[in-house]
PDB file of C-alpha atoms and ligand atoms in Angstrom:
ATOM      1  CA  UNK A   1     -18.338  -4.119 -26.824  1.00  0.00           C
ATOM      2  CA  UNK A   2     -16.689  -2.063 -24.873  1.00  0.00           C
ATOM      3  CA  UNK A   3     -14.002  -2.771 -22.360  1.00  0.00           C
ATOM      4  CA  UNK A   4     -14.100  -3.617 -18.264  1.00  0.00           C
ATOM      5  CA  UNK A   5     -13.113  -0.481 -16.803  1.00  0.00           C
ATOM      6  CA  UNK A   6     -10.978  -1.955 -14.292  1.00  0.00           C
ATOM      7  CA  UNK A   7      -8.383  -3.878 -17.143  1.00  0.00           C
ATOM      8  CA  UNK A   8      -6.211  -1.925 -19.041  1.00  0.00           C
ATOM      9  CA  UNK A   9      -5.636  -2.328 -22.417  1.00  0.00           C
ATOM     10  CA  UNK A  10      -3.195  -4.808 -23.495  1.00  0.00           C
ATOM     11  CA  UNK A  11      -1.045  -2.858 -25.574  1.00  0.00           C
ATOM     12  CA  UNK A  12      -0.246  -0.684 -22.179  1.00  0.00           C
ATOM     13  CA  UNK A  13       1.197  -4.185 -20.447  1.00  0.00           C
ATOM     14  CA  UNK A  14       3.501  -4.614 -23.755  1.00  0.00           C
ATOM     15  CA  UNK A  15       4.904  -1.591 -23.581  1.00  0.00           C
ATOM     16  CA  UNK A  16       5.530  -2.088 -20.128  1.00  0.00           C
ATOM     17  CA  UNK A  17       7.291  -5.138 -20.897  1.00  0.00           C
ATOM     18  CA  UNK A  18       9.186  -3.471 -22.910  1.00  0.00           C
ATOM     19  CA  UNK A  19      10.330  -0.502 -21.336  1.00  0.00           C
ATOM     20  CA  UNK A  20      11.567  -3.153 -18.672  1.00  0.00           C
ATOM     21  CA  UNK A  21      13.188  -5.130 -20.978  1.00  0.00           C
ATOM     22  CA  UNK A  22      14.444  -2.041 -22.633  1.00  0.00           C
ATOM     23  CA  UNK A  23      15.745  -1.062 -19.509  1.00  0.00           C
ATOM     24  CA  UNK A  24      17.641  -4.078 -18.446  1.00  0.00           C
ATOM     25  CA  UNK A  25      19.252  -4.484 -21.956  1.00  0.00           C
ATOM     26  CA  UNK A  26      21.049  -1.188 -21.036  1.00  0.00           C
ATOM     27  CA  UNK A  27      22.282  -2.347 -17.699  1.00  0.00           C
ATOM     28  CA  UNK A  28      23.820  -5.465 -19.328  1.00  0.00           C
ATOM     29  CA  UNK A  29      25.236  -3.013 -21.626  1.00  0.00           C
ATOM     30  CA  UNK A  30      26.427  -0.646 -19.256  1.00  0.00           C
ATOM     31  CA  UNK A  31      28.616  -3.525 -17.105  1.00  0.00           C
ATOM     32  CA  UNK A  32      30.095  -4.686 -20.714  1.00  0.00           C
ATOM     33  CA  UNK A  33      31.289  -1.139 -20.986  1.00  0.00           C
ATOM     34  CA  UNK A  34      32.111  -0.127 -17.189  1.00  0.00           C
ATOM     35  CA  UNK A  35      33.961  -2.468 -15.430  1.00  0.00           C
ATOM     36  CA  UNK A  36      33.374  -1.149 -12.509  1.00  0.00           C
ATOM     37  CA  UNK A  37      30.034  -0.876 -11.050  1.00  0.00           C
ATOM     38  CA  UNK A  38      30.377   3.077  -9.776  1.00  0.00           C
ATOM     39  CA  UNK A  39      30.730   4.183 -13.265  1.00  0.00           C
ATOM     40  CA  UNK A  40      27.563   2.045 -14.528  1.00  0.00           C
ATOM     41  CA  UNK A  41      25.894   3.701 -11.135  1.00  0.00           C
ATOM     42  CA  UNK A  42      27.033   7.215 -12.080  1.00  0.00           C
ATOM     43  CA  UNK A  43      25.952   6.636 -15.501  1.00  0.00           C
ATOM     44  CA  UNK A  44      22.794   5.605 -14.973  1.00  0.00           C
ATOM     45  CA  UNK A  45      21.629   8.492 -12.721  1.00  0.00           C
ATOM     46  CA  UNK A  46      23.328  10.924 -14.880  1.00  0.00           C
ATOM     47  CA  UNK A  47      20.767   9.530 -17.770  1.00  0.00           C
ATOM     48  CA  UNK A  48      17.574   9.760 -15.142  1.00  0.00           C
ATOM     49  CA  UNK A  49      19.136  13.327 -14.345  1.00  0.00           C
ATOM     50  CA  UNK A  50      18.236  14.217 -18.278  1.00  0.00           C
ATOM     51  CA  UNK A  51      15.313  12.072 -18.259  1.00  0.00           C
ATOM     52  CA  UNK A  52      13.799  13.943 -15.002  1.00  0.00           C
ATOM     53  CA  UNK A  53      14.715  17.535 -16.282  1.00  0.00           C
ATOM     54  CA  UNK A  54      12.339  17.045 -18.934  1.00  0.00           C
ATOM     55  CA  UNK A  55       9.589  14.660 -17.230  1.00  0.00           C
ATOM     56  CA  UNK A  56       8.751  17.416 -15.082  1.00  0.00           C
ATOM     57  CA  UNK A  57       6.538  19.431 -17.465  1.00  0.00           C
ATOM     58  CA  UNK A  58       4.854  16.438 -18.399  1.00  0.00           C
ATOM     59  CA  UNK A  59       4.576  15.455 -14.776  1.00  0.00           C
ATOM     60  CA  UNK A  60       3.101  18.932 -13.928  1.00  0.00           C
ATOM     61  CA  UNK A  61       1.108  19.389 -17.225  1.00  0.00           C
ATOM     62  CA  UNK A  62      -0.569  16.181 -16.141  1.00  0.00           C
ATOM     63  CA  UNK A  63      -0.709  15.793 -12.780  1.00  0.00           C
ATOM     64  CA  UNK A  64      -1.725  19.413 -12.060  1.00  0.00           C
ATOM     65  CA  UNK A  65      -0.218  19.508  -8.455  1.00  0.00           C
ATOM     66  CA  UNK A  66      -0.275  22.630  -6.543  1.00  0.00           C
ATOM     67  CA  UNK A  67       2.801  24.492  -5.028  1.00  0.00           C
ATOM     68  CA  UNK A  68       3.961  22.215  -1.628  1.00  0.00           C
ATOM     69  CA  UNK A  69       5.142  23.841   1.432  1.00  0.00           C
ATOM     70  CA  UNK A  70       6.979  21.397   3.079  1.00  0.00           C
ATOM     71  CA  UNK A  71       9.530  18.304   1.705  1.00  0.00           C
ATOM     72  CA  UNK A  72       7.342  15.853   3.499  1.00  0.00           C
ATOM     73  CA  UNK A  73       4.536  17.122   1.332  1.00  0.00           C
ATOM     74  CA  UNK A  74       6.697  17.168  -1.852  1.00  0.00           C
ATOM     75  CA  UNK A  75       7.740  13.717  -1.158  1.00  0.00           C
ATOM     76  CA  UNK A  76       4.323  12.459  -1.162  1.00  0.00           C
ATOM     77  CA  UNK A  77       3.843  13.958  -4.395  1.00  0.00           C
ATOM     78  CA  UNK A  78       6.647  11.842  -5.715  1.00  0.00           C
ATOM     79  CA  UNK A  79       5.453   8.654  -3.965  1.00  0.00           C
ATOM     80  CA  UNK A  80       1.104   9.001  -4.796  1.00  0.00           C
ATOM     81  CA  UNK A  81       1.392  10.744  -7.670  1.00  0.00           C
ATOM     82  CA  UNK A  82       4.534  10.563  -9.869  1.00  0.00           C
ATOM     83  CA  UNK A  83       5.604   6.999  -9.235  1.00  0.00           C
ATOM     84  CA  UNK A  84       2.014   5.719  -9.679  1.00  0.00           C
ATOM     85  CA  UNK A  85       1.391   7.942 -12.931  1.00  0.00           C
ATOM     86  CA  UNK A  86       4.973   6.601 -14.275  1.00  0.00           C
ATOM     87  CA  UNK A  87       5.518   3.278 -12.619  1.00  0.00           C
ATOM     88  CA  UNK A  88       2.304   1.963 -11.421  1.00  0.00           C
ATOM     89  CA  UNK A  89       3.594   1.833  -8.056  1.00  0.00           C
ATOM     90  CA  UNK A  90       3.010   3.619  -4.586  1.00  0.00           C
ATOM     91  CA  UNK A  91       6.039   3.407  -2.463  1.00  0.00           C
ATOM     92  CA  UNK A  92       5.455   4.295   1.339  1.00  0.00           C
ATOM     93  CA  UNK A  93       7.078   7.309   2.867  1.00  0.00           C
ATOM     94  CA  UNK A  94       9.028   7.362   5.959  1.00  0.00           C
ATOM     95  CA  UNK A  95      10.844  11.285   7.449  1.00  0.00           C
ATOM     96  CA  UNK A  96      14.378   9.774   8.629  1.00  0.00           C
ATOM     97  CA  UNK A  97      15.042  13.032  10.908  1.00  0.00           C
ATOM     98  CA  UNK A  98      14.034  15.950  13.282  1.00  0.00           C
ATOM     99  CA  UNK A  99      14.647  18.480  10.986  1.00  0.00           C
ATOM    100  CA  UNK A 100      12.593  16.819   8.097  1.00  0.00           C
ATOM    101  CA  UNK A 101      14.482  16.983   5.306  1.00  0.00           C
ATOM    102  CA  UNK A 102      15.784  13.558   4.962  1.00  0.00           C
ATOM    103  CA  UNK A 103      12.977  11.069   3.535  1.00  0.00           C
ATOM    104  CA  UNK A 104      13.072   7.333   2.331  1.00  0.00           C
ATOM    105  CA  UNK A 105      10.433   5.770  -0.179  1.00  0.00           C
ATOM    106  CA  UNK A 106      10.011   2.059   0.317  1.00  0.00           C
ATOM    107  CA  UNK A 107       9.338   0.275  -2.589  1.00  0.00           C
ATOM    108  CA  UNK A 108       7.587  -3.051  -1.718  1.00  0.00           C
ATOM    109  CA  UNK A 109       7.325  -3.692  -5.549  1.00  0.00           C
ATOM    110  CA  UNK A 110       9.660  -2.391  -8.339  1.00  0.00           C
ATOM    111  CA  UNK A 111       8.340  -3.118 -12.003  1.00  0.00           C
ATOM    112  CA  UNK A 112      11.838  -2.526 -13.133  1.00  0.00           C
ATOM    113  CA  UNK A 113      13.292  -5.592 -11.451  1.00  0.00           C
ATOM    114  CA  UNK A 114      10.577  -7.846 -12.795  1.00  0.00           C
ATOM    115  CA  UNK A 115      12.687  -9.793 -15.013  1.00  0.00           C
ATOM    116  CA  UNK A 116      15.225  -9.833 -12.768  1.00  0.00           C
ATOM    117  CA  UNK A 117      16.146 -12.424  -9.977  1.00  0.00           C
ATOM    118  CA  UNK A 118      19.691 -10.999  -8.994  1.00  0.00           C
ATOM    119  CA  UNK A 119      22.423  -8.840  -9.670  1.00  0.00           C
ATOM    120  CA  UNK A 120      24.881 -10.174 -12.623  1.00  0.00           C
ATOM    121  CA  UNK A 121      27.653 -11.571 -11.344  1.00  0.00           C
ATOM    122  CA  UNK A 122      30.912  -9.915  -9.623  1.00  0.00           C
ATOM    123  CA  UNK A 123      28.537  -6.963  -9.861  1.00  0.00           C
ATOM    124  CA  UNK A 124      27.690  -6.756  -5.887  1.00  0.00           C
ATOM    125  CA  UNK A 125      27.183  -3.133  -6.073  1.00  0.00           C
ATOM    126  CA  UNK A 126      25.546  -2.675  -9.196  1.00  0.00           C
ATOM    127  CA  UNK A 127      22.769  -0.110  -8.276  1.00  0.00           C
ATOM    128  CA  UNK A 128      20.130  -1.498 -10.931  1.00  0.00           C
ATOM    129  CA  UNK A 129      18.042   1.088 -10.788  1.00  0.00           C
ATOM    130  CA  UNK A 130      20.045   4.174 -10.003  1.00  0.00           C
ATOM    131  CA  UNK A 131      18.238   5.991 -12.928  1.00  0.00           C
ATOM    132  CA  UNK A 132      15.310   5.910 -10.963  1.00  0.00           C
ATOM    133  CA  UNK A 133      17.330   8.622  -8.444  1.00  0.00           C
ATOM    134  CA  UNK A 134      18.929  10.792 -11.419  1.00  0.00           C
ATOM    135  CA  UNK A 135      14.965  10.994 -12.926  1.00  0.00           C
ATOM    136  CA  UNK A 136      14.074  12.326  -9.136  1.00  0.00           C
ATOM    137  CA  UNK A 137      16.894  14.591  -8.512  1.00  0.00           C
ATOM    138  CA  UNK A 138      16.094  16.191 -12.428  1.00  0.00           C
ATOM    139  CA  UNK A 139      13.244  16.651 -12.087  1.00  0.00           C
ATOM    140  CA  UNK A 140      13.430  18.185  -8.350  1.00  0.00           C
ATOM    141  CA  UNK A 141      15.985  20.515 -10.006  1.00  0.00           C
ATOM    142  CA  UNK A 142      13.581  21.577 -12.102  1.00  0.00           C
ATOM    143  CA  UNK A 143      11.807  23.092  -9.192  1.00  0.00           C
ATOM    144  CA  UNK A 144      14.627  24.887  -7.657  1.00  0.00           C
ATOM    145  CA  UNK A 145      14.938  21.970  -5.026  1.00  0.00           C
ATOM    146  CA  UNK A 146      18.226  19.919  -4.926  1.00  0.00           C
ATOM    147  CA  UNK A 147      18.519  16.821  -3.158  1.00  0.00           C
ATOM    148  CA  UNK A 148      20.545  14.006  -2.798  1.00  0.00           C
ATOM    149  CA  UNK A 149      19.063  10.864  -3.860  1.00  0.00           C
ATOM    150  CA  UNK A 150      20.393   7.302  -3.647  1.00  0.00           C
ATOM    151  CA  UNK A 151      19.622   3.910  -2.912  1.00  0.00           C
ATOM    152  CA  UNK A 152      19.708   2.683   0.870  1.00  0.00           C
ATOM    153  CA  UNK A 153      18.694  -1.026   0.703  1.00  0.00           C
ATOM    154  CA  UNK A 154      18.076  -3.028  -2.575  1.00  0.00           C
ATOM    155  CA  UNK A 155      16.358  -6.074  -2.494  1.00  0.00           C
ATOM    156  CA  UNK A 156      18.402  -7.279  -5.258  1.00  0.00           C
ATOM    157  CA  UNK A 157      21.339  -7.151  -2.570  1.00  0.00           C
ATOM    158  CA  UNK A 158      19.593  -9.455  -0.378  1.00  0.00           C
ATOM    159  CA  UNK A 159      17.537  -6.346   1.844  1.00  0.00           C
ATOM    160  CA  UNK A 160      14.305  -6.859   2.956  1.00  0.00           C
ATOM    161  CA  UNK A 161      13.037  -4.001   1.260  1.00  0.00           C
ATOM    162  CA  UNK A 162      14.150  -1.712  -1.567  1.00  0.00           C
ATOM    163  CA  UNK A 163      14.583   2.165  -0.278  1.00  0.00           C
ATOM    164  CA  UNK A 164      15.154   5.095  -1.728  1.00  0.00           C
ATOM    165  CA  UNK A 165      16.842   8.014   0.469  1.00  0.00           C
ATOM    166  CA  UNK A 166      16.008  11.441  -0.701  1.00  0.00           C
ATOM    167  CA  UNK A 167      17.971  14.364   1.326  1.00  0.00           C
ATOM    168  CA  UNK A 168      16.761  17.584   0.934  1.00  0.00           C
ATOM    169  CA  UNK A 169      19.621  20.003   0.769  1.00  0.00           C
ATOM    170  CA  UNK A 170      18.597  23.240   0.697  1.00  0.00           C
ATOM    171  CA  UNK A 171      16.246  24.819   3.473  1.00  0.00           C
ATOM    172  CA  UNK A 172      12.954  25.315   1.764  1.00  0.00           C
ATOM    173  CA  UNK A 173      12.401  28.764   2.149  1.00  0.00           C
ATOM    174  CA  UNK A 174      15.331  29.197  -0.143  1.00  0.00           C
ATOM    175  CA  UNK A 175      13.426  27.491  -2.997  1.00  0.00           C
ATOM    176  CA  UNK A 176      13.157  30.563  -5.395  1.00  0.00           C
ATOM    177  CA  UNK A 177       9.273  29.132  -6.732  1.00  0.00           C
ATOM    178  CA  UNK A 178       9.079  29.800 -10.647  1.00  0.00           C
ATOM    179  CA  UNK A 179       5.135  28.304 -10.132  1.00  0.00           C
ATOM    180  CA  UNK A 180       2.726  30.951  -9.363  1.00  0.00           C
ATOM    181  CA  UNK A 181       0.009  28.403  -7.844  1.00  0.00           C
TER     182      UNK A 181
HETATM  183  C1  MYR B   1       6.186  22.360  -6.275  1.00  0.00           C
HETATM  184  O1  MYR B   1       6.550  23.113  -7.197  1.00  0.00           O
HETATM  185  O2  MYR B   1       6.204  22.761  -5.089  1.00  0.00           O
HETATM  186  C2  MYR B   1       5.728  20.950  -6.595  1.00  0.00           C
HETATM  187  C3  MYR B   1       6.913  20.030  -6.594  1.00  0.00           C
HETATM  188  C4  MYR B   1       6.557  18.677  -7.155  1.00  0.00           C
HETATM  189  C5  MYR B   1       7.806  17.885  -7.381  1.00  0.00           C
HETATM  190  C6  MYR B   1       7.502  16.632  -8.137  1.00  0.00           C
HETATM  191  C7  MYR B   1       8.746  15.876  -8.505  1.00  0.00           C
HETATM  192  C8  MYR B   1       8.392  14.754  -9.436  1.00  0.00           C
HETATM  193  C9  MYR B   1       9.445  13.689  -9.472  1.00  0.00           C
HETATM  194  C10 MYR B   1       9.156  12.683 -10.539  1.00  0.00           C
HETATM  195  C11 MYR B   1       9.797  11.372 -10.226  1.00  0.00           C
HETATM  196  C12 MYR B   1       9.307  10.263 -11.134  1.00  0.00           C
HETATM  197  C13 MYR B   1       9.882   8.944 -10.732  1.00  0.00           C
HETATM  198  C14 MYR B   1       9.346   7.809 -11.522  1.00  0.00           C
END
């Protein structure tokens, strides 16, 4: 018989699980390591920094998306496309500025939080998922576009929302394109 087309397959929802669980295990680790929270922070995006300079040949391999001409157009790409193809999630995109290179994604839900009600404690600014801005600024690298990218509210910090600031540093005519389309 074969299977609704709307359900995925429940193997798929394991492995979620268990890339979240995964994921949280290495956090816990992290703060037994690091006392202090900057240096779990640093070393998380410093792993999503490796993990995005090689997701973005799968990312492009898969998603086939075309050559953008503008950030507010790349950062739509990372909101519709990458973190629904990779998290299952489509965060909403605000431009912060006139001269449009300073973006937020809003994250209404973050699937790497599920199992998670707050931060440990004594770790108030424990930014849980700072690999999520290393994996964005790799893979942006990879494209000859650097950016800073950080965490502006956290709803595990008590915020309404959970944001992601992405600042666009260079101006984009500089970006030296190494994709012919
Ligand atoms: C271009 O070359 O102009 C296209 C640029 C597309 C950049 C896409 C960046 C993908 C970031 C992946 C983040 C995944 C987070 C879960």
């Amino acid at each position: 018989m074969s299977r609704p087309a709307h359900r995925r397959p429940e193997y798929q929802k394991i492995n979620k699980d268990l890339f979240v669980l995964t994921y949280g295990a290495l956090v816990a680790q992290l703060c037994k390591d690091y006392e202090k929270d900057e240096d779990v922070n640093k070393y998380l995006d410093k792993m999503g920094y490796g993990i995005g300079t090689r997701l973005i040949e799968d990312f492009l391999a898969r998603s086939c998306v075309r050559r953008c001409h503008s950030y507010s157009e790349i950062t739509d790409i990372i909101a519709q496309v990458a973190f629904k193809m990779y998290l299952g999630i489509t965060p909403s995109v605000t431009c912060n500025n006139a001269s449009r290179n300073e973006f937020s994604l809003i994250l209404d839900k973050n699937p790497l939080v599920e199992f998670v009600e707050e931060l440990p404690a004594g770790r108030s600014s424990l930014c849980y998922c700072n690999l999520l801005c290393g994996v964005i600024r790799g893979a942006l690298e990879m494209v000859h576009l650097s950016a800073d990218v950080s965490f502006l509210q956290d709803r595990l910090k008590g915020d309404k929302v959970t944001e992601i600031g992405i600042t666009f540093l260079k101006k984009l005519d500089e970006k030296k394109y190494r994709r012919k389309k």
